CSV table of C-alpha atoms in Angstrom, one decimal:
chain,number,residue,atom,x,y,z
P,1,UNK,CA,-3.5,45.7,-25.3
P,2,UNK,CA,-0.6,43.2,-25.2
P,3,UNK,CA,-0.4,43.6,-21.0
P,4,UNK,CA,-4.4,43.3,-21.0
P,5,UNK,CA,-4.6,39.7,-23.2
P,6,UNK,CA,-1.5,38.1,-20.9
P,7,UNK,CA,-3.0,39.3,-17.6
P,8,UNK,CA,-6.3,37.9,-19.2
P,9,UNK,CA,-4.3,34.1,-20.1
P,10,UNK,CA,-2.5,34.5,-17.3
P,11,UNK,CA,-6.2,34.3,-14.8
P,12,UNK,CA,-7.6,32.0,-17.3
P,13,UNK,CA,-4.7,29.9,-16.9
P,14,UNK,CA,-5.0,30.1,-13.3
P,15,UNK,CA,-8.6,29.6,-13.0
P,16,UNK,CA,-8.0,26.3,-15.7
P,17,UNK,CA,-4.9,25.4,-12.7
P,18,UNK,CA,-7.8,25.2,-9.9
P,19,UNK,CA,-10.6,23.6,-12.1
P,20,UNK,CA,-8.0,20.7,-12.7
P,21,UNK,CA,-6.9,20.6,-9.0
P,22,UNK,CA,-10.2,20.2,-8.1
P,23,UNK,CA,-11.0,17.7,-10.5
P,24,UNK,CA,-8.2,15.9,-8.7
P,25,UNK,CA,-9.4,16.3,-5.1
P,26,UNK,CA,-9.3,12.6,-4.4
P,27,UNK,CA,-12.4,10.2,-3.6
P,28,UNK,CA,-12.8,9.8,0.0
P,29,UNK,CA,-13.8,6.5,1.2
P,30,UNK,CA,-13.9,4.9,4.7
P,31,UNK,CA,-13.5,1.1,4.6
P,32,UNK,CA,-15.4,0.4,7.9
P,33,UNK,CA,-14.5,-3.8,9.1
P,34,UNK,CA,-13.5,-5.7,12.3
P,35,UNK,CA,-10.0,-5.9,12.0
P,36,UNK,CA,-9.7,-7.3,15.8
P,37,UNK,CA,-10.7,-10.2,17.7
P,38,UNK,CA,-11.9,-13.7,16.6
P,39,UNK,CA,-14.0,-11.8,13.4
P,40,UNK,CA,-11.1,-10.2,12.2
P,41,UNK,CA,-10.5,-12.3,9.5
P,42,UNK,CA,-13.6,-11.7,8.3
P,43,UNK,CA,-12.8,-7.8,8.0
P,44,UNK,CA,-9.5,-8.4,7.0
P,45,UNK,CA,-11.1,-10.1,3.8
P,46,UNK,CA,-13.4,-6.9,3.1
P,47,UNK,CA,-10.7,-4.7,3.5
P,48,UNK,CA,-7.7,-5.8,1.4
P,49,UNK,CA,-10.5,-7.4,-1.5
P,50,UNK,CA,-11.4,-3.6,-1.6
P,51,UNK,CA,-8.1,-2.4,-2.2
P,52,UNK,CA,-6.8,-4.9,-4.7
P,53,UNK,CA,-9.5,-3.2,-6.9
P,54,UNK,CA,-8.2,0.0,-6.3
P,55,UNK,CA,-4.3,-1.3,-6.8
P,56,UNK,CA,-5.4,-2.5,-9.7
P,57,UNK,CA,-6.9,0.4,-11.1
P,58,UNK,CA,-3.5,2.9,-10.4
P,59,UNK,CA,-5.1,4.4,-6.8
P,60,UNK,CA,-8.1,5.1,-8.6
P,61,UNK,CA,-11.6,4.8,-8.8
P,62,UNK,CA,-13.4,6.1,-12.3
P,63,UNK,CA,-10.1,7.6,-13.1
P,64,UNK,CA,-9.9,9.7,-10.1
P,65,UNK,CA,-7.5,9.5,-7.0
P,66,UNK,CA,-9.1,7.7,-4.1
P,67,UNK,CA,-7.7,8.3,-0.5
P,68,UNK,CA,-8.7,5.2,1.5
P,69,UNK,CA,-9.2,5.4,5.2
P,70,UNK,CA,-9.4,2.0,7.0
P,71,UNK,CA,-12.0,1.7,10.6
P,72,UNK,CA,-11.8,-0.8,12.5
P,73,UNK,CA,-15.0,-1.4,14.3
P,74,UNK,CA,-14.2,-3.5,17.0
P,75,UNK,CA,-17.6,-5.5,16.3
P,76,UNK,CA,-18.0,-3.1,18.9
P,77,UNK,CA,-21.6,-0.5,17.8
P,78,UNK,CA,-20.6,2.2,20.1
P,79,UNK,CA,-17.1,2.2,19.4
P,80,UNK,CA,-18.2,1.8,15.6
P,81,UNK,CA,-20.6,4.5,15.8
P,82,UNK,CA,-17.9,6.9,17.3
P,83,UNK,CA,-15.1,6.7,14.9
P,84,UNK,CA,-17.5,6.8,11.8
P,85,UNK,CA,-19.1,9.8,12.7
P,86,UNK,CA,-16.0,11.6,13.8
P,87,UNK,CA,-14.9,10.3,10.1
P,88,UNK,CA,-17.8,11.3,8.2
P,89,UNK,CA,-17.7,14.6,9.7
P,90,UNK,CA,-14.4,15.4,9.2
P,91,UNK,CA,-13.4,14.1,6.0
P,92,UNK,CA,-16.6,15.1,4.1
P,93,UNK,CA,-16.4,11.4,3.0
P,94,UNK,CA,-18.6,10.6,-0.2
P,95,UNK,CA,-18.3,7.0,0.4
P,96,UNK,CA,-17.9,4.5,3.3
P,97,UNK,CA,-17.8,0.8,2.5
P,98,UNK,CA,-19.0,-1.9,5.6
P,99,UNK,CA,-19.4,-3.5,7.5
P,100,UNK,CA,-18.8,-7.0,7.7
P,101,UNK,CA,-22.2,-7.8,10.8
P,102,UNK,CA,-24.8,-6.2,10.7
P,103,UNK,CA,-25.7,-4.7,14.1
P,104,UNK,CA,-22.8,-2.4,12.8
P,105,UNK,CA,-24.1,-1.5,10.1
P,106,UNK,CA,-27.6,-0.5,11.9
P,107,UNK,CA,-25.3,1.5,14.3
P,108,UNK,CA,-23.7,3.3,11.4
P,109,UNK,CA,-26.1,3.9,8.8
P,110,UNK,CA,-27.7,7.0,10.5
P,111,UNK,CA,-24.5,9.0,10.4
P,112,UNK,CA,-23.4,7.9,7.3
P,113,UNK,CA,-26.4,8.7,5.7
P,114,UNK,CA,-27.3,12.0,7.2
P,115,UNK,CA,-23.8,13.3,6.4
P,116,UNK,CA,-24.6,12.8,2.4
P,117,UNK,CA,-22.2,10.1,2.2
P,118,UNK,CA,-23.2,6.8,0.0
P,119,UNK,CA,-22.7,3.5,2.4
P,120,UNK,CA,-22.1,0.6,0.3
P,121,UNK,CA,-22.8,-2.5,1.9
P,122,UNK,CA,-20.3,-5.5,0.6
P,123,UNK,CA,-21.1,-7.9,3.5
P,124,UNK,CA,-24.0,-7.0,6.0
P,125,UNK,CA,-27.7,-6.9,4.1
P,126,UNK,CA,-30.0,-7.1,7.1
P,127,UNK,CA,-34.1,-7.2,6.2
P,128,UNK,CA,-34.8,-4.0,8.3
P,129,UNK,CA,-32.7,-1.9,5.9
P,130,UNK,CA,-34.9,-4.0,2.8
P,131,UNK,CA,-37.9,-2.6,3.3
P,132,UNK,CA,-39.9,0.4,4.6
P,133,UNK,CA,-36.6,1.3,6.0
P,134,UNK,CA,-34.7,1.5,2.3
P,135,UNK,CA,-32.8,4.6,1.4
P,136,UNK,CA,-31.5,5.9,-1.4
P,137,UNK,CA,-27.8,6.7,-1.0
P,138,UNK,CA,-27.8,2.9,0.4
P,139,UNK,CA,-26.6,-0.3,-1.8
P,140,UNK,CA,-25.5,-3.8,-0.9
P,141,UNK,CA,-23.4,-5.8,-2.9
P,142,UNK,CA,-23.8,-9.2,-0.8
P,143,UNK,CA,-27.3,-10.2,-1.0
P,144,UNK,CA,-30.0,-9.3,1.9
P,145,UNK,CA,-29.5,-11.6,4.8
P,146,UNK,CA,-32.6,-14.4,4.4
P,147,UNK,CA,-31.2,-15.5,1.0
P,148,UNK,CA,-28.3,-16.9,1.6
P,149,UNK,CA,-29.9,-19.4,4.8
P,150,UNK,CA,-33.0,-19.5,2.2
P,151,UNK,CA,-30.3,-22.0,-0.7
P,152,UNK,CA,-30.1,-24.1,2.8
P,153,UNK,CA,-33.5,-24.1,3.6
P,154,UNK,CA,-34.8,-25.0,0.2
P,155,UNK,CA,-31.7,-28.1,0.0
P,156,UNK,CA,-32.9,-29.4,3.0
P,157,UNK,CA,-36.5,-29.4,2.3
P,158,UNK,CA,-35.8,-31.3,-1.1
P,159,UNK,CA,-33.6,-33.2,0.1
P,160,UNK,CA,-37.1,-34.5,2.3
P,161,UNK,CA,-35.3,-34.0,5.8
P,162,UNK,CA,-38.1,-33.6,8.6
P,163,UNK,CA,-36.3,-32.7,11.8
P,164,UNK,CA,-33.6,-29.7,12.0
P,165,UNK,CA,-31.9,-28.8,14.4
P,166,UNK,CA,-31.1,-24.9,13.7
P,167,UNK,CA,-28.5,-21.9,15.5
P,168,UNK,CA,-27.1,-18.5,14.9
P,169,UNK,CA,-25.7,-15.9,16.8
P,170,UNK,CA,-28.2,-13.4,18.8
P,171,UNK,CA,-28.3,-10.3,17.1
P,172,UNK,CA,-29.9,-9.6,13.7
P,173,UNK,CA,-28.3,-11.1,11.3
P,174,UNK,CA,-29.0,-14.1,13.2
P,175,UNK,CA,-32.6,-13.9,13.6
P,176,UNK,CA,-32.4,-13.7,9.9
P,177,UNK,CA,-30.7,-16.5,9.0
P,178,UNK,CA,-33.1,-18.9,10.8
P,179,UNK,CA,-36.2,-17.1,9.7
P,180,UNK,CA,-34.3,-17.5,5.8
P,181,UNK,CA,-33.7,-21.2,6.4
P,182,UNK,CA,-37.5,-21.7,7.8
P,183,UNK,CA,-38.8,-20.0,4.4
P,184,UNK,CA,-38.3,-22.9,3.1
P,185,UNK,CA,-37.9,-25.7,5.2
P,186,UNK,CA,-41.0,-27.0,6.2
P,187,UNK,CA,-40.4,-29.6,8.4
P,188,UNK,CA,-40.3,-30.1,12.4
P,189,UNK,CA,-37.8,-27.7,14.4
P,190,UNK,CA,-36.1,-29.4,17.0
P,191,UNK,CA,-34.6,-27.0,18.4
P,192,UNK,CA,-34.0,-23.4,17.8
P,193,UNK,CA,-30.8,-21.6,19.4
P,194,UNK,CA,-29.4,-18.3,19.4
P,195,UNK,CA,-26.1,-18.4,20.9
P,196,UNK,CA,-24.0,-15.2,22.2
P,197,UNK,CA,-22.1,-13.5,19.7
P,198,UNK,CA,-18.5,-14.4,21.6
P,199,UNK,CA,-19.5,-18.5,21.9
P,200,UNK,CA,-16.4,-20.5,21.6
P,201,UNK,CA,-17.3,-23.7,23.4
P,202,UNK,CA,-20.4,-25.6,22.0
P,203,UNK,CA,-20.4,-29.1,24.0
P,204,UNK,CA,-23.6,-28.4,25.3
P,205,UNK,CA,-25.1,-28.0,22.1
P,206,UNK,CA,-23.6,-30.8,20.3
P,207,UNK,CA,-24.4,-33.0,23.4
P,208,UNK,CA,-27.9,-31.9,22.1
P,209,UNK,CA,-27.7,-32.3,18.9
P,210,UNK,CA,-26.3,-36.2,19.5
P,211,UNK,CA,-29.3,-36.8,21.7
P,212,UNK,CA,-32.1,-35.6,19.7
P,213,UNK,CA,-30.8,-36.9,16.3
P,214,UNK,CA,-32.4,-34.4,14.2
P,215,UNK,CA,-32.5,-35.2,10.4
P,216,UNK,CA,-30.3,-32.1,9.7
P,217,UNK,CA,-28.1,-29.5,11.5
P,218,UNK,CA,-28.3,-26.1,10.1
P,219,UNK,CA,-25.5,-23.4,11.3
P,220,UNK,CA,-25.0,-20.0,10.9
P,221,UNK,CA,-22.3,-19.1,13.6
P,222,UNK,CA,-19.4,-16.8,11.3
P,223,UNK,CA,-15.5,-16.5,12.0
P,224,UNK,CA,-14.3,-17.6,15.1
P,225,UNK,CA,-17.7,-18.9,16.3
P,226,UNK,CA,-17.7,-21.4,13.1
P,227,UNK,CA,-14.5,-22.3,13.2
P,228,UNK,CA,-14.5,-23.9,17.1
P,229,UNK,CA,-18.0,-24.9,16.0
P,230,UNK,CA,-16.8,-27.4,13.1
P,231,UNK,CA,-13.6,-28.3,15.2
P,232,UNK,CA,-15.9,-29.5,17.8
P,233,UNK,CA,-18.6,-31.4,15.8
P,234,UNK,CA,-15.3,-33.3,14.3
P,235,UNK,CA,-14.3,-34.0,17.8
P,236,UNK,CA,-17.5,-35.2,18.8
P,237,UNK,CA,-17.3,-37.7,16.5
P,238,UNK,CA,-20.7,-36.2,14.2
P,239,UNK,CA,-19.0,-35.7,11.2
P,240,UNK,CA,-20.4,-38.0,8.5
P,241,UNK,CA,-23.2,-39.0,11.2
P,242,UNK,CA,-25.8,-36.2,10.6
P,243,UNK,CA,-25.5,-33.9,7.5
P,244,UNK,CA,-24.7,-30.6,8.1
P,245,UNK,CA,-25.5,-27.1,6.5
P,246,UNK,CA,-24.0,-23.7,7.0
P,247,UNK,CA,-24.3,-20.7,6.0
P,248,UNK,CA,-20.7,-18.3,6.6
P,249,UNK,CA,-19.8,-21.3,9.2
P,250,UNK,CA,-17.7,-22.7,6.4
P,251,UNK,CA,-15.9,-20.5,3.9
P,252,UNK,CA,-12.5,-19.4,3.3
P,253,UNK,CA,-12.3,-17.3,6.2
P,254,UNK,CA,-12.8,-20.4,8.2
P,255,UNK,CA,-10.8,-23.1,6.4
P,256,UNK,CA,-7.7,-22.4,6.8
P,257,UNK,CA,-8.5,-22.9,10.4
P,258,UNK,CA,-10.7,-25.7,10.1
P,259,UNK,CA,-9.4,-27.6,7.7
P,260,UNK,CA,-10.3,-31.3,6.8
P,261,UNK,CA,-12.9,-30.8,9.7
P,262,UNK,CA,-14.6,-28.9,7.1
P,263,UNK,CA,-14.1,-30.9,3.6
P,264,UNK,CA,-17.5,-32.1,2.3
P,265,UNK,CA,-19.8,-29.5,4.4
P,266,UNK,CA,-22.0,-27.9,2.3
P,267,UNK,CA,-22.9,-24.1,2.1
P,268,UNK,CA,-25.0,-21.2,0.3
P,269,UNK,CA,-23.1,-18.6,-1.1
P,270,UNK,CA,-23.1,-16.9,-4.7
P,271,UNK,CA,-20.0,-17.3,-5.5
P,272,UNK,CA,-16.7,-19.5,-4.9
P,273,UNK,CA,-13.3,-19.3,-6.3
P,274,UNK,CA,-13.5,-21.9,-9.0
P,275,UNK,CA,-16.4,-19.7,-10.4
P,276,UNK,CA,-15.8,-20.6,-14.6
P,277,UNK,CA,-15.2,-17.0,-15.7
P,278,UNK,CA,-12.3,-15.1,-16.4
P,279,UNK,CA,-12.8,-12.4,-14.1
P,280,UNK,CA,-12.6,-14.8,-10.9
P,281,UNK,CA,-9.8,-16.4,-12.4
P,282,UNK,CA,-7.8,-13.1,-12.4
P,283,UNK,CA,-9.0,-11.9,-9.3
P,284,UNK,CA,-8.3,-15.4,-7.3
P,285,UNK,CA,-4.5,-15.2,-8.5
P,286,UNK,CA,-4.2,-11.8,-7.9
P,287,UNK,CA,-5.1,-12.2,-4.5
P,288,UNK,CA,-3.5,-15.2,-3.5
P,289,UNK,CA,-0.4,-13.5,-5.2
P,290,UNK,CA,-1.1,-10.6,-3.3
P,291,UNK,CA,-2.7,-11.8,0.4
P,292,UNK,CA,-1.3,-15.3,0.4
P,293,UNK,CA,-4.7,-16.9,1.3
P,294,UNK,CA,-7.5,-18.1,-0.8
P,295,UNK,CA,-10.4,-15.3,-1.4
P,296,UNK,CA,-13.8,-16.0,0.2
P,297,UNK,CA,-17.1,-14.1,-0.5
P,298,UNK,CA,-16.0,-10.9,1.8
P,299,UNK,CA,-13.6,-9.8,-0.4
P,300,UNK,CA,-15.2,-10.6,-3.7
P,301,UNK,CA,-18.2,-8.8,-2.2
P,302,UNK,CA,-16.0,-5.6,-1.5
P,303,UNK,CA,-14.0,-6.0,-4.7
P,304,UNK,CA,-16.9,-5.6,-6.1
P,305,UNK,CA,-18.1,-2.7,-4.2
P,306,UNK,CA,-15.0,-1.2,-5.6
P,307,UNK,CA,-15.6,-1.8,-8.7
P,308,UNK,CA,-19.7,-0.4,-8.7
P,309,UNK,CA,-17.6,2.9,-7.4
P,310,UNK,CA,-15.5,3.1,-10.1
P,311,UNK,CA,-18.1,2.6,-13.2
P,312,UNK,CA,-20.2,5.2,-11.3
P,313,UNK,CA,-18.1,8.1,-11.3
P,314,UNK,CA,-16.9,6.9,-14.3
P,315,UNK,CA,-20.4,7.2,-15.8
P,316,UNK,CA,-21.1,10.4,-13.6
P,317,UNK,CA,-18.0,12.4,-14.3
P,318,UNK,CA,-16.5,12.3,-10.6
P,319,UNK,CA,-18.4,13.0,-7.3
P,320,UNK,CA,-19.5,16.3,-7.4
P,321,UNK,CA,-23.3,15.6,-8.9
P,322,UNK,CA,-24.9,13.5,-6.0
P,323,UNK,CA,-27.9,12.5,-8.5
P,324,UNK,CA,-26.0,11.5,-11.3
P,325,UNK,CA,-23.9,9.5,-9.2
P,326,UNK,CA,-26.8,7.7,-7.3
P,327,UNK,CA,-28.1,6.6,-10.9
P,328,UNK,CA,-24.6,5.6,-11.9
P,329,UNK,CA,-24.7,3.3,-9.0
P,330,UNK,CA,-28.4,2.1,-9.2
P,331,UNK,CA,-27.3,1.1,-13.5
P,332,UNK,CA,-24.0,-1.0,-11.4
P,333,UNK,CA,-22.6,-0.9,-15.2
P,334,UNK,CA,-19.6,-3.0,-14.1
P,335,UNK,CA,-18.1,-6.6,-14.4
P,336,UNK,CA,-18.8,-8.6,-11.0
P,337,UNK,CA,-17.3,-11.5,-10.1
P,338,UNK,CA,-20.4,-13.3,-9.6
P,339,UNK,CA,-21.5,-12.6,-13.4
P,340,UNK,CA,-24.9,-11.4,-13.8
P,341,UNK,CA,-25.7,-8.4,-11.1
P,342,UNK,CA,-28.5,-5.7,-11.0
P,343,UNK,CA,-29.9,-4.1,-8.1
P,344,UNK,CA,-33.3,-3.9,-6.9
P,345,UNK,CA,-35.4,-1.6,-6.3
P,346,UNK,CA,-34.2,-1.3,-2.5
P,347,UNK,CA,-30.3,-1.4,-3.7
P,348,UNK,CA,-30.4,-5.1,-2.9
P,349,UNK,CA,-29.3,-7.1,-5.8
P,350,UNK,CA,-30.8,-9.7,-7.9
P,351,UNK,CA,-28.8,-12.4,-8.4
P,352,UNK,CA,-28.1,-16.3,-8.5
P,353,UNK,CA,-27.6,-18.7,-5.2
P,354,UNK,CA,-25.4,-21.7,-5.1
P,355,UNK,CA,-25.4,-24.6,-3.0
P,356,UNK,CA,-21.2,-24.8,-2.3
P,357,UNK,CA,-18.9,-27.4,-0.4
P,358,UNK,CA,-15.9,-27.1,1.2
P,359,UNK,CA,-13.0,-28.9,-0.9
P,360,UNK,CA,-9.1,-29.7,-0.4
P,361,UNK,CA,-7.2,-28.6,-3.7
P,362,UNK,CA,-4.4,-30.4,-5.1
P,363,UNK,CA,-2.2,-27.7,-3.7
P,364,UNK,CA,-3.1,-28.4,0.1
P,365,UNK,CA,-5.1,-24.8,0.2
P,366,UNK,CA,-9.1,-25.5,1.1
P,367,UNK,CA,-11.9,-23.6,-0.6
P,368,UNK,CA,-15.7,-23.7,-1.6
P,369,UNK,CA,-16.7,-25.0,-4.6
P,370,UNK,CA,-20.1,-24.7,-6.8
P,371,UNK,CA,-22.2,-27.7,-6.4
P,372,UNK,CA,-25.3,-26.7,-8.2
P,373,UNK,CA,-27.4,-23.4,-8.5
P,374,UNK,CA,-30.6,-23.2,-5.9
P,375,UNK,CA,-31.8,-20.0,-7.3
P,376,UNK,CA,-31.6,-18.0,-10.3
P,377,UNK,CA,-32.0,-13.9,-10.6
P,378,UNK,CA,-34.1,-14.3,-6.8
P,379,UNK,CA,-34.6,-10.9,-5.5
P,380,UNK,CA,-35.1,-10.5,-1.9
P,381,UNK,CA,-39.3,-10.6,-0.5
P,382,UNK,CA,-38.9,-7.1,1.1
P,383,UNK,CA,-38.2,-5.1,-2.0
P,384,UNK,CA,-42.0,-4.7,-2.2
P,385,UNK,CA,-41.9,-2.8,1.1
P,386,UNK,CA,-39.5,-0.2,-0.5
P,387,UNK,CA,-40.7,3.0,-2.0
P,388,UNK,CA,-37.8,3.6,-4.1
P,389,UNK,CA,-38.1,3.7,-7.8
């Protein structure tokens, strides 16, 4: 009898040994960004905003482990879609987290979502993942692509400017941006210019742009491209001549780099660093502490990705149930940065816009700042196109 109840504690204590190791097996999540070349700043952003959430949880998301394993996409779609299906594959990831642009994310999303794995947007929200195309294991913790161009469009429409001159880079994220700023801008397009990816020398366009005069010059050229961009319309002597509106073109990716080119641009974003609540104000000096550079949207956007992770398996008791994680995520029962956040139908959220300007602090560091809100709790037009529920 004795032998039979210790050989019986001795298997339950084994079987209650694997039940717990299990429980441990850590969260695995690809952090997919372009970490070389002139976007790489960009990506760097997304990638350490993401881990200071997880530092600051222990090395854990919802209480569990998490075992973080960094991509760098090369802002290259092949090369992209190489390493993260290898990854996928391999690792049995549940989550990956990218990209910054989105032609990488349309290269990705197949693999990542036919391996079970939920992709969480924090940057890229292109309109052709809005819509018919929506899927459930997607999310985005940006804001779909038009909107941000759409705070632009809307300024420069009341601020009753009739002539715009408009560019973006050509590939899709582009194409939305212009078609967001001409939601709402109703005036006369000057010209409209979709510039290669790589541009670093605009003369030719801002010879244009001096020539034609146009009411208004609206820019959505990110990273590298912004910052020669703003450089050169200093140069050419434009600043303070036409106004100017960007959208990612200006930021804190970009202003250490640009610098008091930049000071007095305005922007549409929705968030800055000198957001009034305390949850920015922790997260700003923790990162500055941490990264030595001022935050910008990317990784505020992927700090909060990391946080939506945590309160869903949190909520859903770790990642083993896929469906009671997916409605974990879909309630995003967390504390963003931003405030007030709720997804849409589509896994888009609905949130508030800001117009924003670039601003010197006292301390010498440059950084966007909230000049009045545009739009409030605006969900994206293609939401109606999705058939989720």
């Amino acid at each position: 009898m004795t032998l039979k109840f210790s050989l019986s504690l001795g298997a339950g204590l084994f079987a209650l040994g694997i039940a717990a190791a299990q429980a441990q097996e850590p969260i695995k999540i690809g952090v997919v960004s372009v970490l070389t070349g002139p976007a790489a700043a960009l990506g760097q952003q997304v990638r350490d905003g993401f881990q200071l959430a997880v530092d600051q949880n222990g090395g854990k998301l919802g209480g569990v482990p998490v075992q973080i394993t960094v991509i760098d996409d090369e802002l290259k779609p092949d090369v992209a879609v190489a390493k993260v299906k290898g990854y996928v594959e391999a690792a049995k990831a549940d989550f990956v987290v990218g990209p910054v642009f989105s032609n990488i994310l349309g290269a990705i999303a197949k693999p990542v979502l036919d391996s079970g794995a939920f992709l969480i947007s924090p940057n890229a929200g292109p309109s052709t993942m809005a819509g018919k195309a929506c899927n459930q294991n997607f999310f985005v913790t940006s804001y779909q692509n038009d909107q941000v161009h759409e705070v632009l469009g809307k300024y420069a429409q009341d601020q009753g400017y009739k002539r715009a001159y408009i560019i973006a880079p050509n590939y899709q994220a582009g194409k939305d941006s212009l078609a967001g700023f001409k939601n709402y801008f109703k005036g006369e397009i000057v010209d409209e210019v979709y510039a290669p990816l790589t541009s670093m020398d605009f003369a030719s366009d801002l010879a244009k742009i001096a020539s034609t005069k146009p009411d208004v010059v609206f820019a959505f050229l990110p990273g590298g491209l912004g910052v020669n961009f703003v450089k050169q319309w200093s140069q050419a002597g434009l600043q303070g001549k036409i106004p100017f509106l960007s959208a990612f073109t200006v930021d804190e990716s970009t202003l250490p780099a640009q610098q008091d080119a930049a000071v007095g641009l305005f922007g549409g974003m929705t968030w800055a660093p000198n957001m009034d609540n305390p949850q920015t104000k922790k997260f700003v000096t923790d990162y500055e502490a941490a990264y030595k550079i001022v935050p910008g949207s990317y990784a505020q956007q992927a700090y909060d990705a990391a946080m939506l992770i945590d309160s869903a398996v949190k909520a859903a008791g770790g990642t083993g149930d896929k469906d009671k994680l997916r409605a974990a995520l879909k309630k995003a029962d967390f504390t963003s940065l931003r405030g007030k956040f709720k997804f849409n139908t589509n896994g888009y959220p609905i949130q508030d816009f800001y117009l924003v300007k670039a601003a010197k602090r006292p301390d010498g560091k440059f950084q966007t700042e909230i000049v009045q809100k545009v739009f409030t709790d605006y969900a994206d037009p293609h939401a109606k196109d999705c058939a989720l529920k």
